[in-house]
Coordinates of C-alpha atoms in Angstrom, one line a residue:
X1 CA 9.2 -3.6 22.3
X2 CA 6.1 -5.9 21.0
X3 CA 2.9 -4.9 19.2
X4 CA 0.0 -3.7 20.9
X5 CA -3.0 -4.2 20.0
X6 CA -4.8 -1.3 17.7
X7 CA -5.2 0.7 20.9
X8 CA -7.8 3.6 18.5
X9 CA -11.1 3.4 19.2
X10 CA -13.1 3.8 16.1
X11 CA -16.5 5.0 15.5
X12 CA -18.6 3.7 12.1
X13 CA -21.9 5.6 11.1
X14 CA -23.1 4.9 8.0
X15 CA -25.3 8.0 6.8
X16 CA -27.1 5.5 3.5
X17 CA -26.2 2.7 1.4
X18 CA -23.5 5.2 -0.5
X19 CA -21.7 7.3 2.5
X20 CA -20.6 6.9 6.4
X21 CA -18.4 8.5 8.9
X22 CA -15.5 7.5 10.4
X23 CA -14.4 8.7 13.6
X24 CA -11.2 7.4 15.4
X25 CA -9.9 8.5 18.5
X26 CA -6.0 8.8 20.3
X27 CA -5.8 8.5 23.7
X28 CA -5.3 12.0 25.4
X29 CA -2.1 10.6 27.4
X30 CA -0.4 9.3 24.1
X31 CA -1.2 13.2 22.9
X32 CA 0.1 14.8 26.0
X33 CA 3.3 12.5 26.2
X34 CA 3.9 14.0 22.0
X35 CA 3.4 17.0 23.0
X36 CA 5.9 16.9 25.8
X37 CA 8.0 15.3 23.6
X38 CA 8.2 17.9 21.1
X39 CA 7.8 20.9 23.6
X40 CA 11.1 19.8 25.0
X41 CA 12.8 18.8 21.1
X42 CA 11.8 23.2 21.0
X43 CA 14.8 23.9 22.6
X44 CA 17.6 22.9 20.5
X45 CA 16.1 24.5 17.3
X46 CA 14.8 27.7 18.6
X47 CA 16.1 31.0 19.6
X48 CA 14.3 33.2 22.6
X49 CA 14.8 36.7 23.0
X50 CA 16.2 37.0 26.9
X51 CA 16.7 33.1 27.5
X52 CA 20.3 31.5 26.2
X53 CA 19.8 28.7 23.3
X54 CA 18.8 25.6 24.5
X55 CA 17.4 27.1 27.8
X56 CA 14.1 28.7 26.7
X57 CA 11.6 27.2 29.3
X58 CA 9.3 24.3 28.2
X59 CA 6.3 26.2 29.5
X60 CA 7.6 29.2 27.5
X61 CA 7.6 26.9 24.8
X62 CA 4.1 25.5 24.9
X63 CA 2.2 28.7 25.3
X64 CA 4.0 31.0 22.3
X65 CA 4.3 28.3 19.8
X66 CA 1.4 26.2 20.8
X67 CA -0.4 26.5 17.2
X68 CA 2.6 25.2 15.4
X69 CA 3.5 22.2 18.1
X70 CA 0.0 21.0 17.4
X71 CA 0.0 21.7 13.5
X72 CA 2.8 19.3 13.7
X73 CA 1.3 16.9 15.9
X74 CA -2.2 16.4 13.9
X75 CA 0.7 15.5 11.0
X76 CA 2.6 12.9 13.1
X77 CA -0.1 11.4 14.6
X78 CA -1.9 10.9 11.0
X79 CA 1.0 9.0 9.9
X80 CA 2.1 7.0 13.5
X81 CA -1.3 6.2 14.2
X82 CA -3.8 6.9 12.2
X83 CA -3.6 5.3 8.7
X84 CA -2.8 2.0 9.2
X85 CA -5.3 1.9 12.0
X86 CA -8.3 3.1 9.6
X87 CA -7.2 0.3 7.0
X88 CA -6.9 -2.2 9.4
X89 CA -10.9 -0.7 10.5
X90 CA -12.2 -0.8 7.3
X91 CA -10.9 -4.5 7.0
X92 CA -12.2 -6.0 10.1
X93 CA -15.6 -4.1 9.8
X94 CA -15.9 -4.7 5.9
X95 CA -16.8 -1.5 4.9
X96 CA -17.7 -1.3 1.4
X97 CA -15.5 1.6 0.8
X98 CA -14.5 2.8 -2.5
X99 CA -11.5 5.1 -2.8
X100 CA -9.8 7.0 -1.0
X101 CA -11.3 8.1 2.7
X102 CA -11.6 12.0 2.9
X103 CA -10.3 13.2 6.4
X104 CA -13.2 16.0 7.1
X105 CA -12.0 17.2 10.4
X106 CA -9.2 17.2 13.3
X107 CA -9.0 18.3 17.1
X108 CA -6.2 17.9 19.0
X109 CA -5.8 19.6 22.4
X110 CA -3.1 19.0 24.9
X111 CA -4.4 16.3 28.0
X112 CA -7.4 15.6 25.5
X113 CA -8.3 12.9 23.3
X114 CA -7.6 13.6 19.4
X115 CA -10.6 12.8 16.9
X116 CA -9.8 11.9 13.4
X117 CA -13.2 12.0 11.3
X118 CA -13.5 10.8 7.7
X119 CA -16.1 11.1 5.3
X120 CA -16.1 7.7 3.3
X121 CA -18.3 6.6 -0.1
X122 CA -19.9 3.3 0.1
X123 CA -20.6 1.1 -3.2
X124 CA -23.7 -0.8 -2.8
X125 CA -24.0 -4.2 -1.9
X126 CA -23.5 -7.0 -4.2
X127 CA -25.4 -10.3 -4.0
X128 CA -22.8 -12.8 -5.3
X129 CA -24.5 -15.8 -7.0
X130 CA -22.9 -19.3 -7.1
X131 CA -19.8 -17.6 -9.3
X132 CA -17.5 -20.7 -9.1
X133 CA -20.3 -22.8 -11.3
X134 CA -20.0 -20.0 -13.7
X135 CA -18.7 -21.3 -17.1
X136 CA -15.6 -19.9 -18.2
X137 CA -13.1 -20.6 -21.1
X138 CA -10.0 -19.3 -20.3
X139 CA -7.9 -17.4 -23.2
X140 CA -5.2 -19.8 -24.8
X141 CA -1.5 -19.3 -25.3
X142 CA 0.1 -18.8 -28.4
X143 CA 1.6 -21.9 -29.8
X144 CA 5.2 -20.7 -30.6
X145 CA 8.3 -23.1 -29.2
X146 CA 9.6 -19.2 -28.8
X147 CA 7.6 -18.8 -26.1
X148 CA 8.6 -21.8 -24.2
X149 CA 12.4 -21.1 -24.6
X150 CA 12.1 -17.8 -23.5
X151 CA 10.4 -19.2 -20.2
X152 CA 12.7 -21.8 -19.6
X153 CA 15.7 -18.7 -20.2
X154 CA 14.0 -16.6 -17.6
X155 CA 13.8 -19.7 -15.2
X156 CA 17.5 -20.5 -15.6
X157 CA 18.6 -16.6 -14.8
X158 CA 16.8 -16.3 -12.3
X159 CA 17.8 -19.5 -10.8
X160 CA 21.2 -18.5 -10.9
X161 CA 20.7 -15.4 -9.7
X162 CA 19.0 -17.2 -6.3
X163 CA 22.3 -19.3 -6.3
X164 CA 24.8 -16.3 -6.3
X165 CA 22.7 -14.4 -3.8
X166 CA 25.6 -14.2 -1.1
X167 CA 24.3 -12.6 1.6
X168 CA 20.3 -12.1 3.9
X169 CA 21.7 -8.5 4.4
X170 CA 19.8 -5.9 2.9
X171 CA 21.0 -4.2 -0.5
X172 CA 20.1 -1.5 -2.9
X173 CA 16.2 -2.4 -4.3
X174 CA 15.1 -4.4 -1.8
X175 CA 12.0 -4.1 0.0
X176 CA 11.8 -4.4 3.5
X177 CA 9.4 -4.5 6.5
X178 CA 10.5 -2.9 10.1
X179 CA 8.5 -2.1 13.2
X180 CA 8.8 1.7 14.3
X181 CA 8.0 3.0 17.4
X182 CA 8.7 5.7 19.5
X183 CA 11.8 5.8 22.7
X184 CA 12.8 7.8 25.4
X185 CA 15.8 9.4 25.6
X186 CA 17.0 6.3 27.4
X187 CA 15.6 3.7 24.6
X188 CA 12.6 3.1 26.9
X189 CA 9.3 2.7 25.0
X190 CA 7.8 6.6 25.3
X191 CA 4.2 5.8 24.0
X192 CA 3.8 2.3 25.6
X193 CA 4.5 -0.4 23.2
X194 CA 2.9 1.3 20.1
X195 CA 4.8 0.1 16.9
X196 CA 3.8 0.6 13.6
X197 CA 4.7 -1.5 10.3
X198 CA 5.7 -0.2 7.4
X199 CA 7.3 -1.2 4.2
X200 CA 9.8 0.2 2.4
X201 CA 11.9 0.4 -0.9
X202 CA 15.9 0.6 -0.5
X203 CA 16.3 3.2 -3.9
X204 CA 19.2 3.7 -6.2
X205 CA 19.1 7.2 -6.4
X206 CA 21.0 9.7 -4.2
X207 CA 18.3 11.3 -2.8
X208 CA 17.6 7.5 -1.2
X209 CA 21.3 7.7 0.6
X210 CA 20.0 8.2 4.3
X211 CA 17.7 5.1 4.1
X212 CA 20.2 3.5 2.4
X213 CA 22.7 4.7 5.5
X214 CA 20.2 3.2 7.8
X215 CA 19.5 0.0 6.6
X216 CA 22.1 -1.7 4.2
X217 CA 23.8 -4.5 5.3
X218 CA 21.2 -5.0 8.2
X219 CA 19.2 -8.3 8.2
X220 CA 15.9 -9.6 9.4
X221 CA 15.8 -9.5 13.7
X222 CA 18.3 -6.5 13.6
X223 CA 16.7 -4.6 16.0
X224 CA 18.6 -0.2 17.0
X225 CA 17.3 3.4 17.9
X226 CA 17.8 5.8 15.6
X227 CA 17.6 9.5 14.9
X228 CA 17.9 9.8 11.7
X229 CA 16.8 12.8 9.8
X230 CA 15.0 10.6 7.2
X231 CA 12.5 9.4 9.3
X232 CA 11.9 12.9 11.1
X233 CA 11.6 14.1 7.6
X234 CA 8.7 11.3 6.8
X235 CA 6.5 12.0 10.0
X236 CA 7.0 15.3 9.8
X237 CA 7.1 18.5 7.6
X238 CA 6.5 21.0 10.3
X239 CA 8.3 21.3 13.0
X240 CA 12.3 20.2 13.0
X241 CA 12.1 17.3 15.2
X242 CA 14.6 15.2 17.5
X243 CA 12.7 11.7 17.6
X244 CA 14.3 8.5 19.0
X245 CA 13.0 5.6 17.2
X246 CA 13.2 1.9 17.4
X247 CA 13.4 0.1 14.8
X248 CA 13.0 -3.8 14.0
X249 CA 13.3 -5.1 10.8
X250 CA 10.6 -8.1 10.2
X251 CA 10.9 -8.8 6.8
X252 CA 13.6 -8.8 3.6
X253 CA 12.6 -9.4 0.3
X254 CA 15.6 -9.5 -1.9
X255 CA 15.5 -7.7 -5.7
X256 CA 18.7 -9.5 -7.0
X257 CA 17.0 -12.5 -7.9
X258 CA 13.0 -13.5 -8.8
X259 CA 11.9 -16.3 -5.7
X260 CA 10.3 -19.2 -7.0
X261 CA 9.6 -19.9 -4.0
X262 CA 7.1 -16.8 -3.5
X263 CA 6.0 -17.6 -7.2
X264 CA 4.8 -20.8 -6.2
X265 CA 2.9 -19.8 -2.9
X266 CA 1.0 -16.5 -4.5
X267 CA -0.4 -18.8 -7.2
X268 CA -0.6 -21.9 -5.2
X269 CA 1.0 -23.7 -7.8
X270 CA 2.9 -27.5 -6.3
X271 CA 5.2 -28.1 -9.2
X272 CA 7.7 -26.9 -12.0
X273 CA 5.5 -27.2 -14.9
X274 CA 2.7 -25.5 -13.1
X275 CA 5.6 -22.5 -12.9
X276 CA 6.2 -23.0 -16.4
X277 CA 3.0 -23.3 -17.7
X278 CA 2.1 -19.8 -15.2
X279 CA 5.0 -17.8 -16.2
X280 CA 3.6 -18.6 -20.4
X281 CA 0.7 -16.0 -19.3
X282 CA 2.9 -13.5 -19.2
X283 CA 5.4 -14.5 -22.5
X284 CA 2.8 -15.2 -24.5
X285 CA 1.2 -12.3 -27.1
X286 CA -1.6 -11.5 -28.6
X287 CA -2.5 -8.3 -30.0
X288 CA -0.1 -6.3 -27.8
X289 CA -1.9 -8.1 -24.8
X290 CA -0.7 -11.2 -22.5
X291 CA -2.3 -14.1 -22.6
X292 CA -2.5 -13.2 -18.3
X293 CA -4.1 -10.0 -19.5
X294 CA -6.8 -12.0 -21.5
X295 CA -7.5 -14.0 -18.6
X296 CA -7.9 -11.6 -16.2
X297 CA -10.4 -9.0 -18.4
X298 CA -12.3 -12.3 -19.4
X299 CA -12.9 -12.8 -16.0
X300 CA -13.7 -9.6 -14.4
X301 CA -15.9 -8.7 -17.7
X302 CA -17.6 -12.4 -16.6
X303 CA -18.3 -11.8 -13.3
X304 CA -19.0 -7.7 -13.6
X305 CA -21.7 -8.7 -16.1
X306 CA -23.7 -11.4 -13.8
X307 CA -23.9 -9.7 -10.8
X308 CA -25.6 -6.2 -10.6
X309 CA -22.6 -3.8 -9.8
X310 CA -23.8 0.0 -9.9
X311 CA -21.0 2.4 -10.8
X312 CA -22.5 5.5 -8.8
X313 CA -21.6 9.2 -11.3
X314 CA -19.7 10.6 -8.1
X315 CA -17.2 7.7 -8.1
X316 CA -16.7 7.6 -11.6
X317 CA -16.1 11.1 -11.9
X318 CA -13.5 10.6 -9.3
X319 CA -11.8 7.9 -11.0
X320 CA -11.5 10.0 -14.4
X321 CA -9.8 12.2 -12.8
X322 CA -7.3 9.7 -12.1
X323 CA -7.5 7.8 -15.6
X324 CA -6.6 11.5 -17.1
X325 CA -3.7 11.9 -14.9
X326 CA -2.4 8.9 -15.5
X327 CA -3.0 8.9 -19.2
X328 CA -1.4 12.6 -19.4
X329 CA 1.8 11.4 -18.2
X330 CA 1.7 9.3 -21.8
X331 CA 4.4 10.5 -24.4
X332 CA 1.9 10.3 -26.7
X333 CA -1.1 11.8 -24.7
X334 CA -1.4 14.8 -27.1
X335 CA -1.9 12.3 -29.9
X336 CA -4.6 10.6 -27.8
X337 CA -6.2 13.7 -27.1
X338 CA -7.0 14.5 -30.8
X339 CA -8.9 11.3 -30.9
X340 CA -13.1 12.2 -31.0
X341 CA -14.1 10.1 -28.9
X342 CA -11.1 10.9 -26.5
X343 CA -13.3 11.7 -23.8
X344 CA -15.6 8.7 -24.2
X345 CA -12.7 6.5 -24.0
X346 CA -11.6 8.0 -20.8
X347 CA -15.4 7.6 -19.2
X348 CA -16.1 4.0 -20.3
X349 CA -12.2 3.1 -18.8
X350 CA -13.4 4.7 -15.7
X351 CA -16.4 3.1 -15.4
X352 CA -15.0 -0.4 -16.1
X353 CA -12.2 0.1 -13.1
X354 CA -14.5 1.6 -10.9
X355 CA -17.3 -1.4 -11.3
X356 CA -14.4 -3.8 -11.3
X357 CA -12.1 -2.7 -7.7
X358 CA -15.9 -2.7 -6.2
X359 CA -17.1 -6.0 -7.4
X360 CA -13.2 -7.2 -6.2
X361 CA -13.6 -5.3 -3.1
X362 CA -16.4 -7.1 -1.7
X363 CA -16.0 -10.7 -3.1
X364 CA -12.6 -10.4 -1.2
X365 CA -15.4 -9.7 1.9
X366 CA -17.9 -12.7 0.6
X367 CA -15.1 -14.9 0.2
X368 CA -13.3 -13.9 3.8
X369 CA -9.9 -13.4 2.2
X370 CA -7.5 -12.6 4.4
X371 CA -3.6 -11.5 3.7
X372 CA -0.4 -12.8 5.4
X373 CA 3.1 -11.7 5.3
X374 CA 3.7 -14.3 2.8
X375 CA 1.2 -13.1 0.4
X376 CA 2.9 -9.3 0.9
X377 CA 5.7 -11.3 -0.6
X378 CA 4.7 -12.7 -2.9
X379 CA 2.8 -9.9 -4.2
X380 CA 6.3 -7.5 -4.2
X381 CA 8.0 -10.6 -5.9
X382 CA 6.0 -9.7 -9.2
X383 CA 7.1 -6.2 -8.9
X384 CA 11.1 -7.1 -9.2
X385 CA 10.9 -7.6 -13.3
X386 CA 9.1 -5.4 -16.0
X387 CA 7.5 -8.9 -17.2
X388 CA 6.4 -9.9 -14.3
X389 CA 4.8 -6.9 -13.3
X390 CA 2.2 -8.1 -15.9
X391 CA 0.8 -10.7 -13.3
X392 CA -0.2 -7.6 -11.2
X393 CA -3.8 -5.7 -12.2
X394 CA -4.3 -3.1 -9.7
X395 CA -2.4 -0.2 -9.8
X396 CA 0.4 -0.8 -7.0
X397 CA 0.7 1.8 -4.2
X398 CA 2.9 5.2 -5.1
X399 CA 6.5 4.8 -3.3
X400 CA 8.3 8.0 -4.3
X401 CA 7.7 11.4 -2.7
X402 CA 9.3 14.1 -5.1
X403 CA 11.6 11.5 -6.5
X404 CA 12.8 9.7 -3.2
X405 CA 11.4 6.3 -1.8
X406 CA 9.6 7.0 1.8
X407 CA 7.7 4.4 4.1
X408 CA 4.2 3.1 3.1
X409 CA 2.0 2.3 6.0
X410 CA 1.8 -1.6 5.8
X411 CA -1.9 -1.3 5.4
X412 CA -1.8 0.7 2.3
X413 CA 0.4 -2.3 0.7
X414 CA -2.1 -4.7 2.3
X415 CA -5.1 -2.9 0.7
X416 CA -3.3 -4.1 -2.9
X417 CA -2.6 -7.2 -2.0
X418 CA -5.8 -8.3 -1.0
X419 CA -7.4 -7.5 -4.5
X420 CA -4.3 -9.2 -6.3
X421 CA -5.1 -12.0 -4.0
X422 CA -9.1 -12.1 -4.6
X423 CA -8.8 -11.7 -7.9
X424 CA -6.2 -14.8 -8.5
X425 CA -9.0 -16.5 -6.0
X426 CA -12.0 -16.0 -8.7
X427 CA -9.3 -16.9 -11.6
X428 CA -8.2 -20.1 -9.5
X429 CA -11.7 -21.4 -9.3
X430 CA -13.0 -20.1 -12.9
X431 CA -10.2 -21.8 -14.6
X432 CA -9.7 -25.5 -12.5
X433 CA -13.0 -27.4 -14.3

């Protein structure tokens, strides 16, 4: 099987400067082949009065439990098709969209053509000035020989780490990227050669075992079909399916070592004491915040302050709601929450990320940043070490569902990476005078 391309139509009205519609569309013979699909799965998990199990008729099937076969199909469909697609939409289109889009409406209908509409809020256009001539003095490092030794530790580790790495098969906290799409019951493509891409975390805990079943000691190319309960589980919550899936795996990124390599390439530094002089940021304190820190509110105060970026009520409303969740998983939110001007606090920090993820949203547009697989890697490469996370500003995409790592559309991951990678553009060209 090879990718297709996005076979969705999609459908962009933009009601004003703050709001548009988004309506994407499945082919009615993808539907119908689903629903089929399903109908016939019906049979192993249900018992008919008068018919013998596993010999309830198909069109029995389809009339009587109709409503839940296409509960279950608006579901899968949402995940297989739908969400990456949208992304990938709102990339191509550059739509100045701000959060998350709200799905307002859904028809499916057997032999029809499903409709997906969103309702989406706009922020409103920026008009970027010449920001690279801006002038910009970069927060220093500390001056300790600490600091230095402490790099050149981590360096050395990590190294060694890369040395002992034995095998390219995959292992317990890796992150990997496979193809998924859907098979007959003799491995033949069922919806033509639709495949989505998703990433996902191999986990430590037990409720990770059936990923980990699937998937360790697999490489990169390892291409099967599979119907594994793990993956029914993650399209669906509805129905008990019987799925065959293929599945390719594109990409490994190892957790057992930190890749210079990536390092190098997601900063676009060319030599060892670039590396060294990088990793400092994130080594080097001051007042509880890295010297990376200092660099990149500097530069995002810089550049939300000289262009005109409106931070419309709705959206920061929105956003509060999830500065307040995040904050209330604190230890010490009840402490917090004593403070006066608690609630003050919580506005102004939702105002500053909203005006911030908008002005980063569309300079990423201005400045026609686009995100490879390399990037992806390089991007998960800071997530491998509590230090290094600190070279990552955006709040990464969620990868647990009740306490066990699932799939995340490749888009979703891309969405990230694209404003980790926009805003090491601005820094890159702030900081090189």
């Amino acid at each position: 099987m090879t990718h297709q391309v996005n076979p969705l139509s999609c459908d962009i009205q933009e009601i004003d400067n703050t709001f548009c519609r988004i309506c994407l569309l499945v082919p009615s013979s993808y539907i119908t082949k689903l629903y089929d699909e399903v109908s016939h799965a019906q049979k192993m998990h249900i018992e008919t009065l008068g018919f013998s199990k596993n010999n309830t008729p198909v069109s029995y099937i389809q009339e009587y439990y109709k409503n839940n076969i296409i509960e279950h199909i608006k579901e899968f469909t949402f995940k297989y098709f739908i969400i990456n697609s949208l992304f990938e939409h709102l990339f191509d289109k550059k739509v100045r969209s701000f959060g998350e889009p709200r799905l307002s409406h859904i028809t499916v209908e057997p032999n029809h053509d499903a409709t997906f509409e969103f309702e989406v809020s706009l922020s409103k256009p920026i008009d970027f000035l010449e920001w690279k001539n801006f002038a910009f003095k970069a927060p220093k490092r500390k001056n300790y020989k600490d600091i230095d030794r402490q790099v050149e530790t981590f360096i050395k580790q990590e190294q060694q780490l890369e040395k002992e790495q034995a095998s390219d098969t995959i292992a317990v906290g890796d992150w990997i990227s496979f193809d998924i799409g859907l098979c007959s019951e003799n491995n033949q493509p069922l919806i033509d050669n639709h495949l989505e891409k998703v990433w996902l975390k191999i986990g430590n805990e037990e409720a990770d075992m059936p990923f980990q079943d699937l998937f360790i000691g697999k490489k990169v190319g390892d291409a099967f079909c599979t119907r594994a309960q793990c993956l029914q589980d993650y399209f669906s919550n509805q129905l008990k399916t019987n799925y065959n899936f293929f599945i390719k795996i594109e990409e490994v990124v190892h957790n057992n070592y930190f890749s210079f390599a990536d390092f190098k390439h997601h900063f676009r530094l060319k030599t060892n004491k670039e590396v060294q002089g990088k990793l400092i940021e994130i080594f080097s304190y001051r007042n509880d915040f890295s010297q990376r820190r200092n660099i990149v509110e500097e530069s995002l105060k810089l550049l939300v302050t000289k262009h005109h970026v409106e931070a419309p009520n709705h959206l920061v409303l929105r956003q509060q709601k999830i500065v307040l969740e995040s904050v209330q998983s604190n230890p010490d939110y009840q402490v917090y929450k004593t403070q006066p001007n608690f609630k003050d606090f919580i506005r102004q920090l939702a105002t500053k990320q909203v005006k911030e993820t908008i002005l980063i949203d569309q300079l990423s547009f201005h400045e026609n940043i686009k995100v490879t697989n390399p990037d992806i890697k390089g991007y998960l490469n800071l997530l491998k070490r509590p230090r290094t996370k600190e070279f990552v500003y955006f709040t990464p995409p969620p990868t647990k569902i009740e306490g066990q790592e699932m799939p995340i559309p490749a888009a979703l991951l891309k969405r990230c990476c694209i404003r980790e990678k926009t805003l090491n553009h601005a820094i890159y060209h702030l900081t090189r005078k």
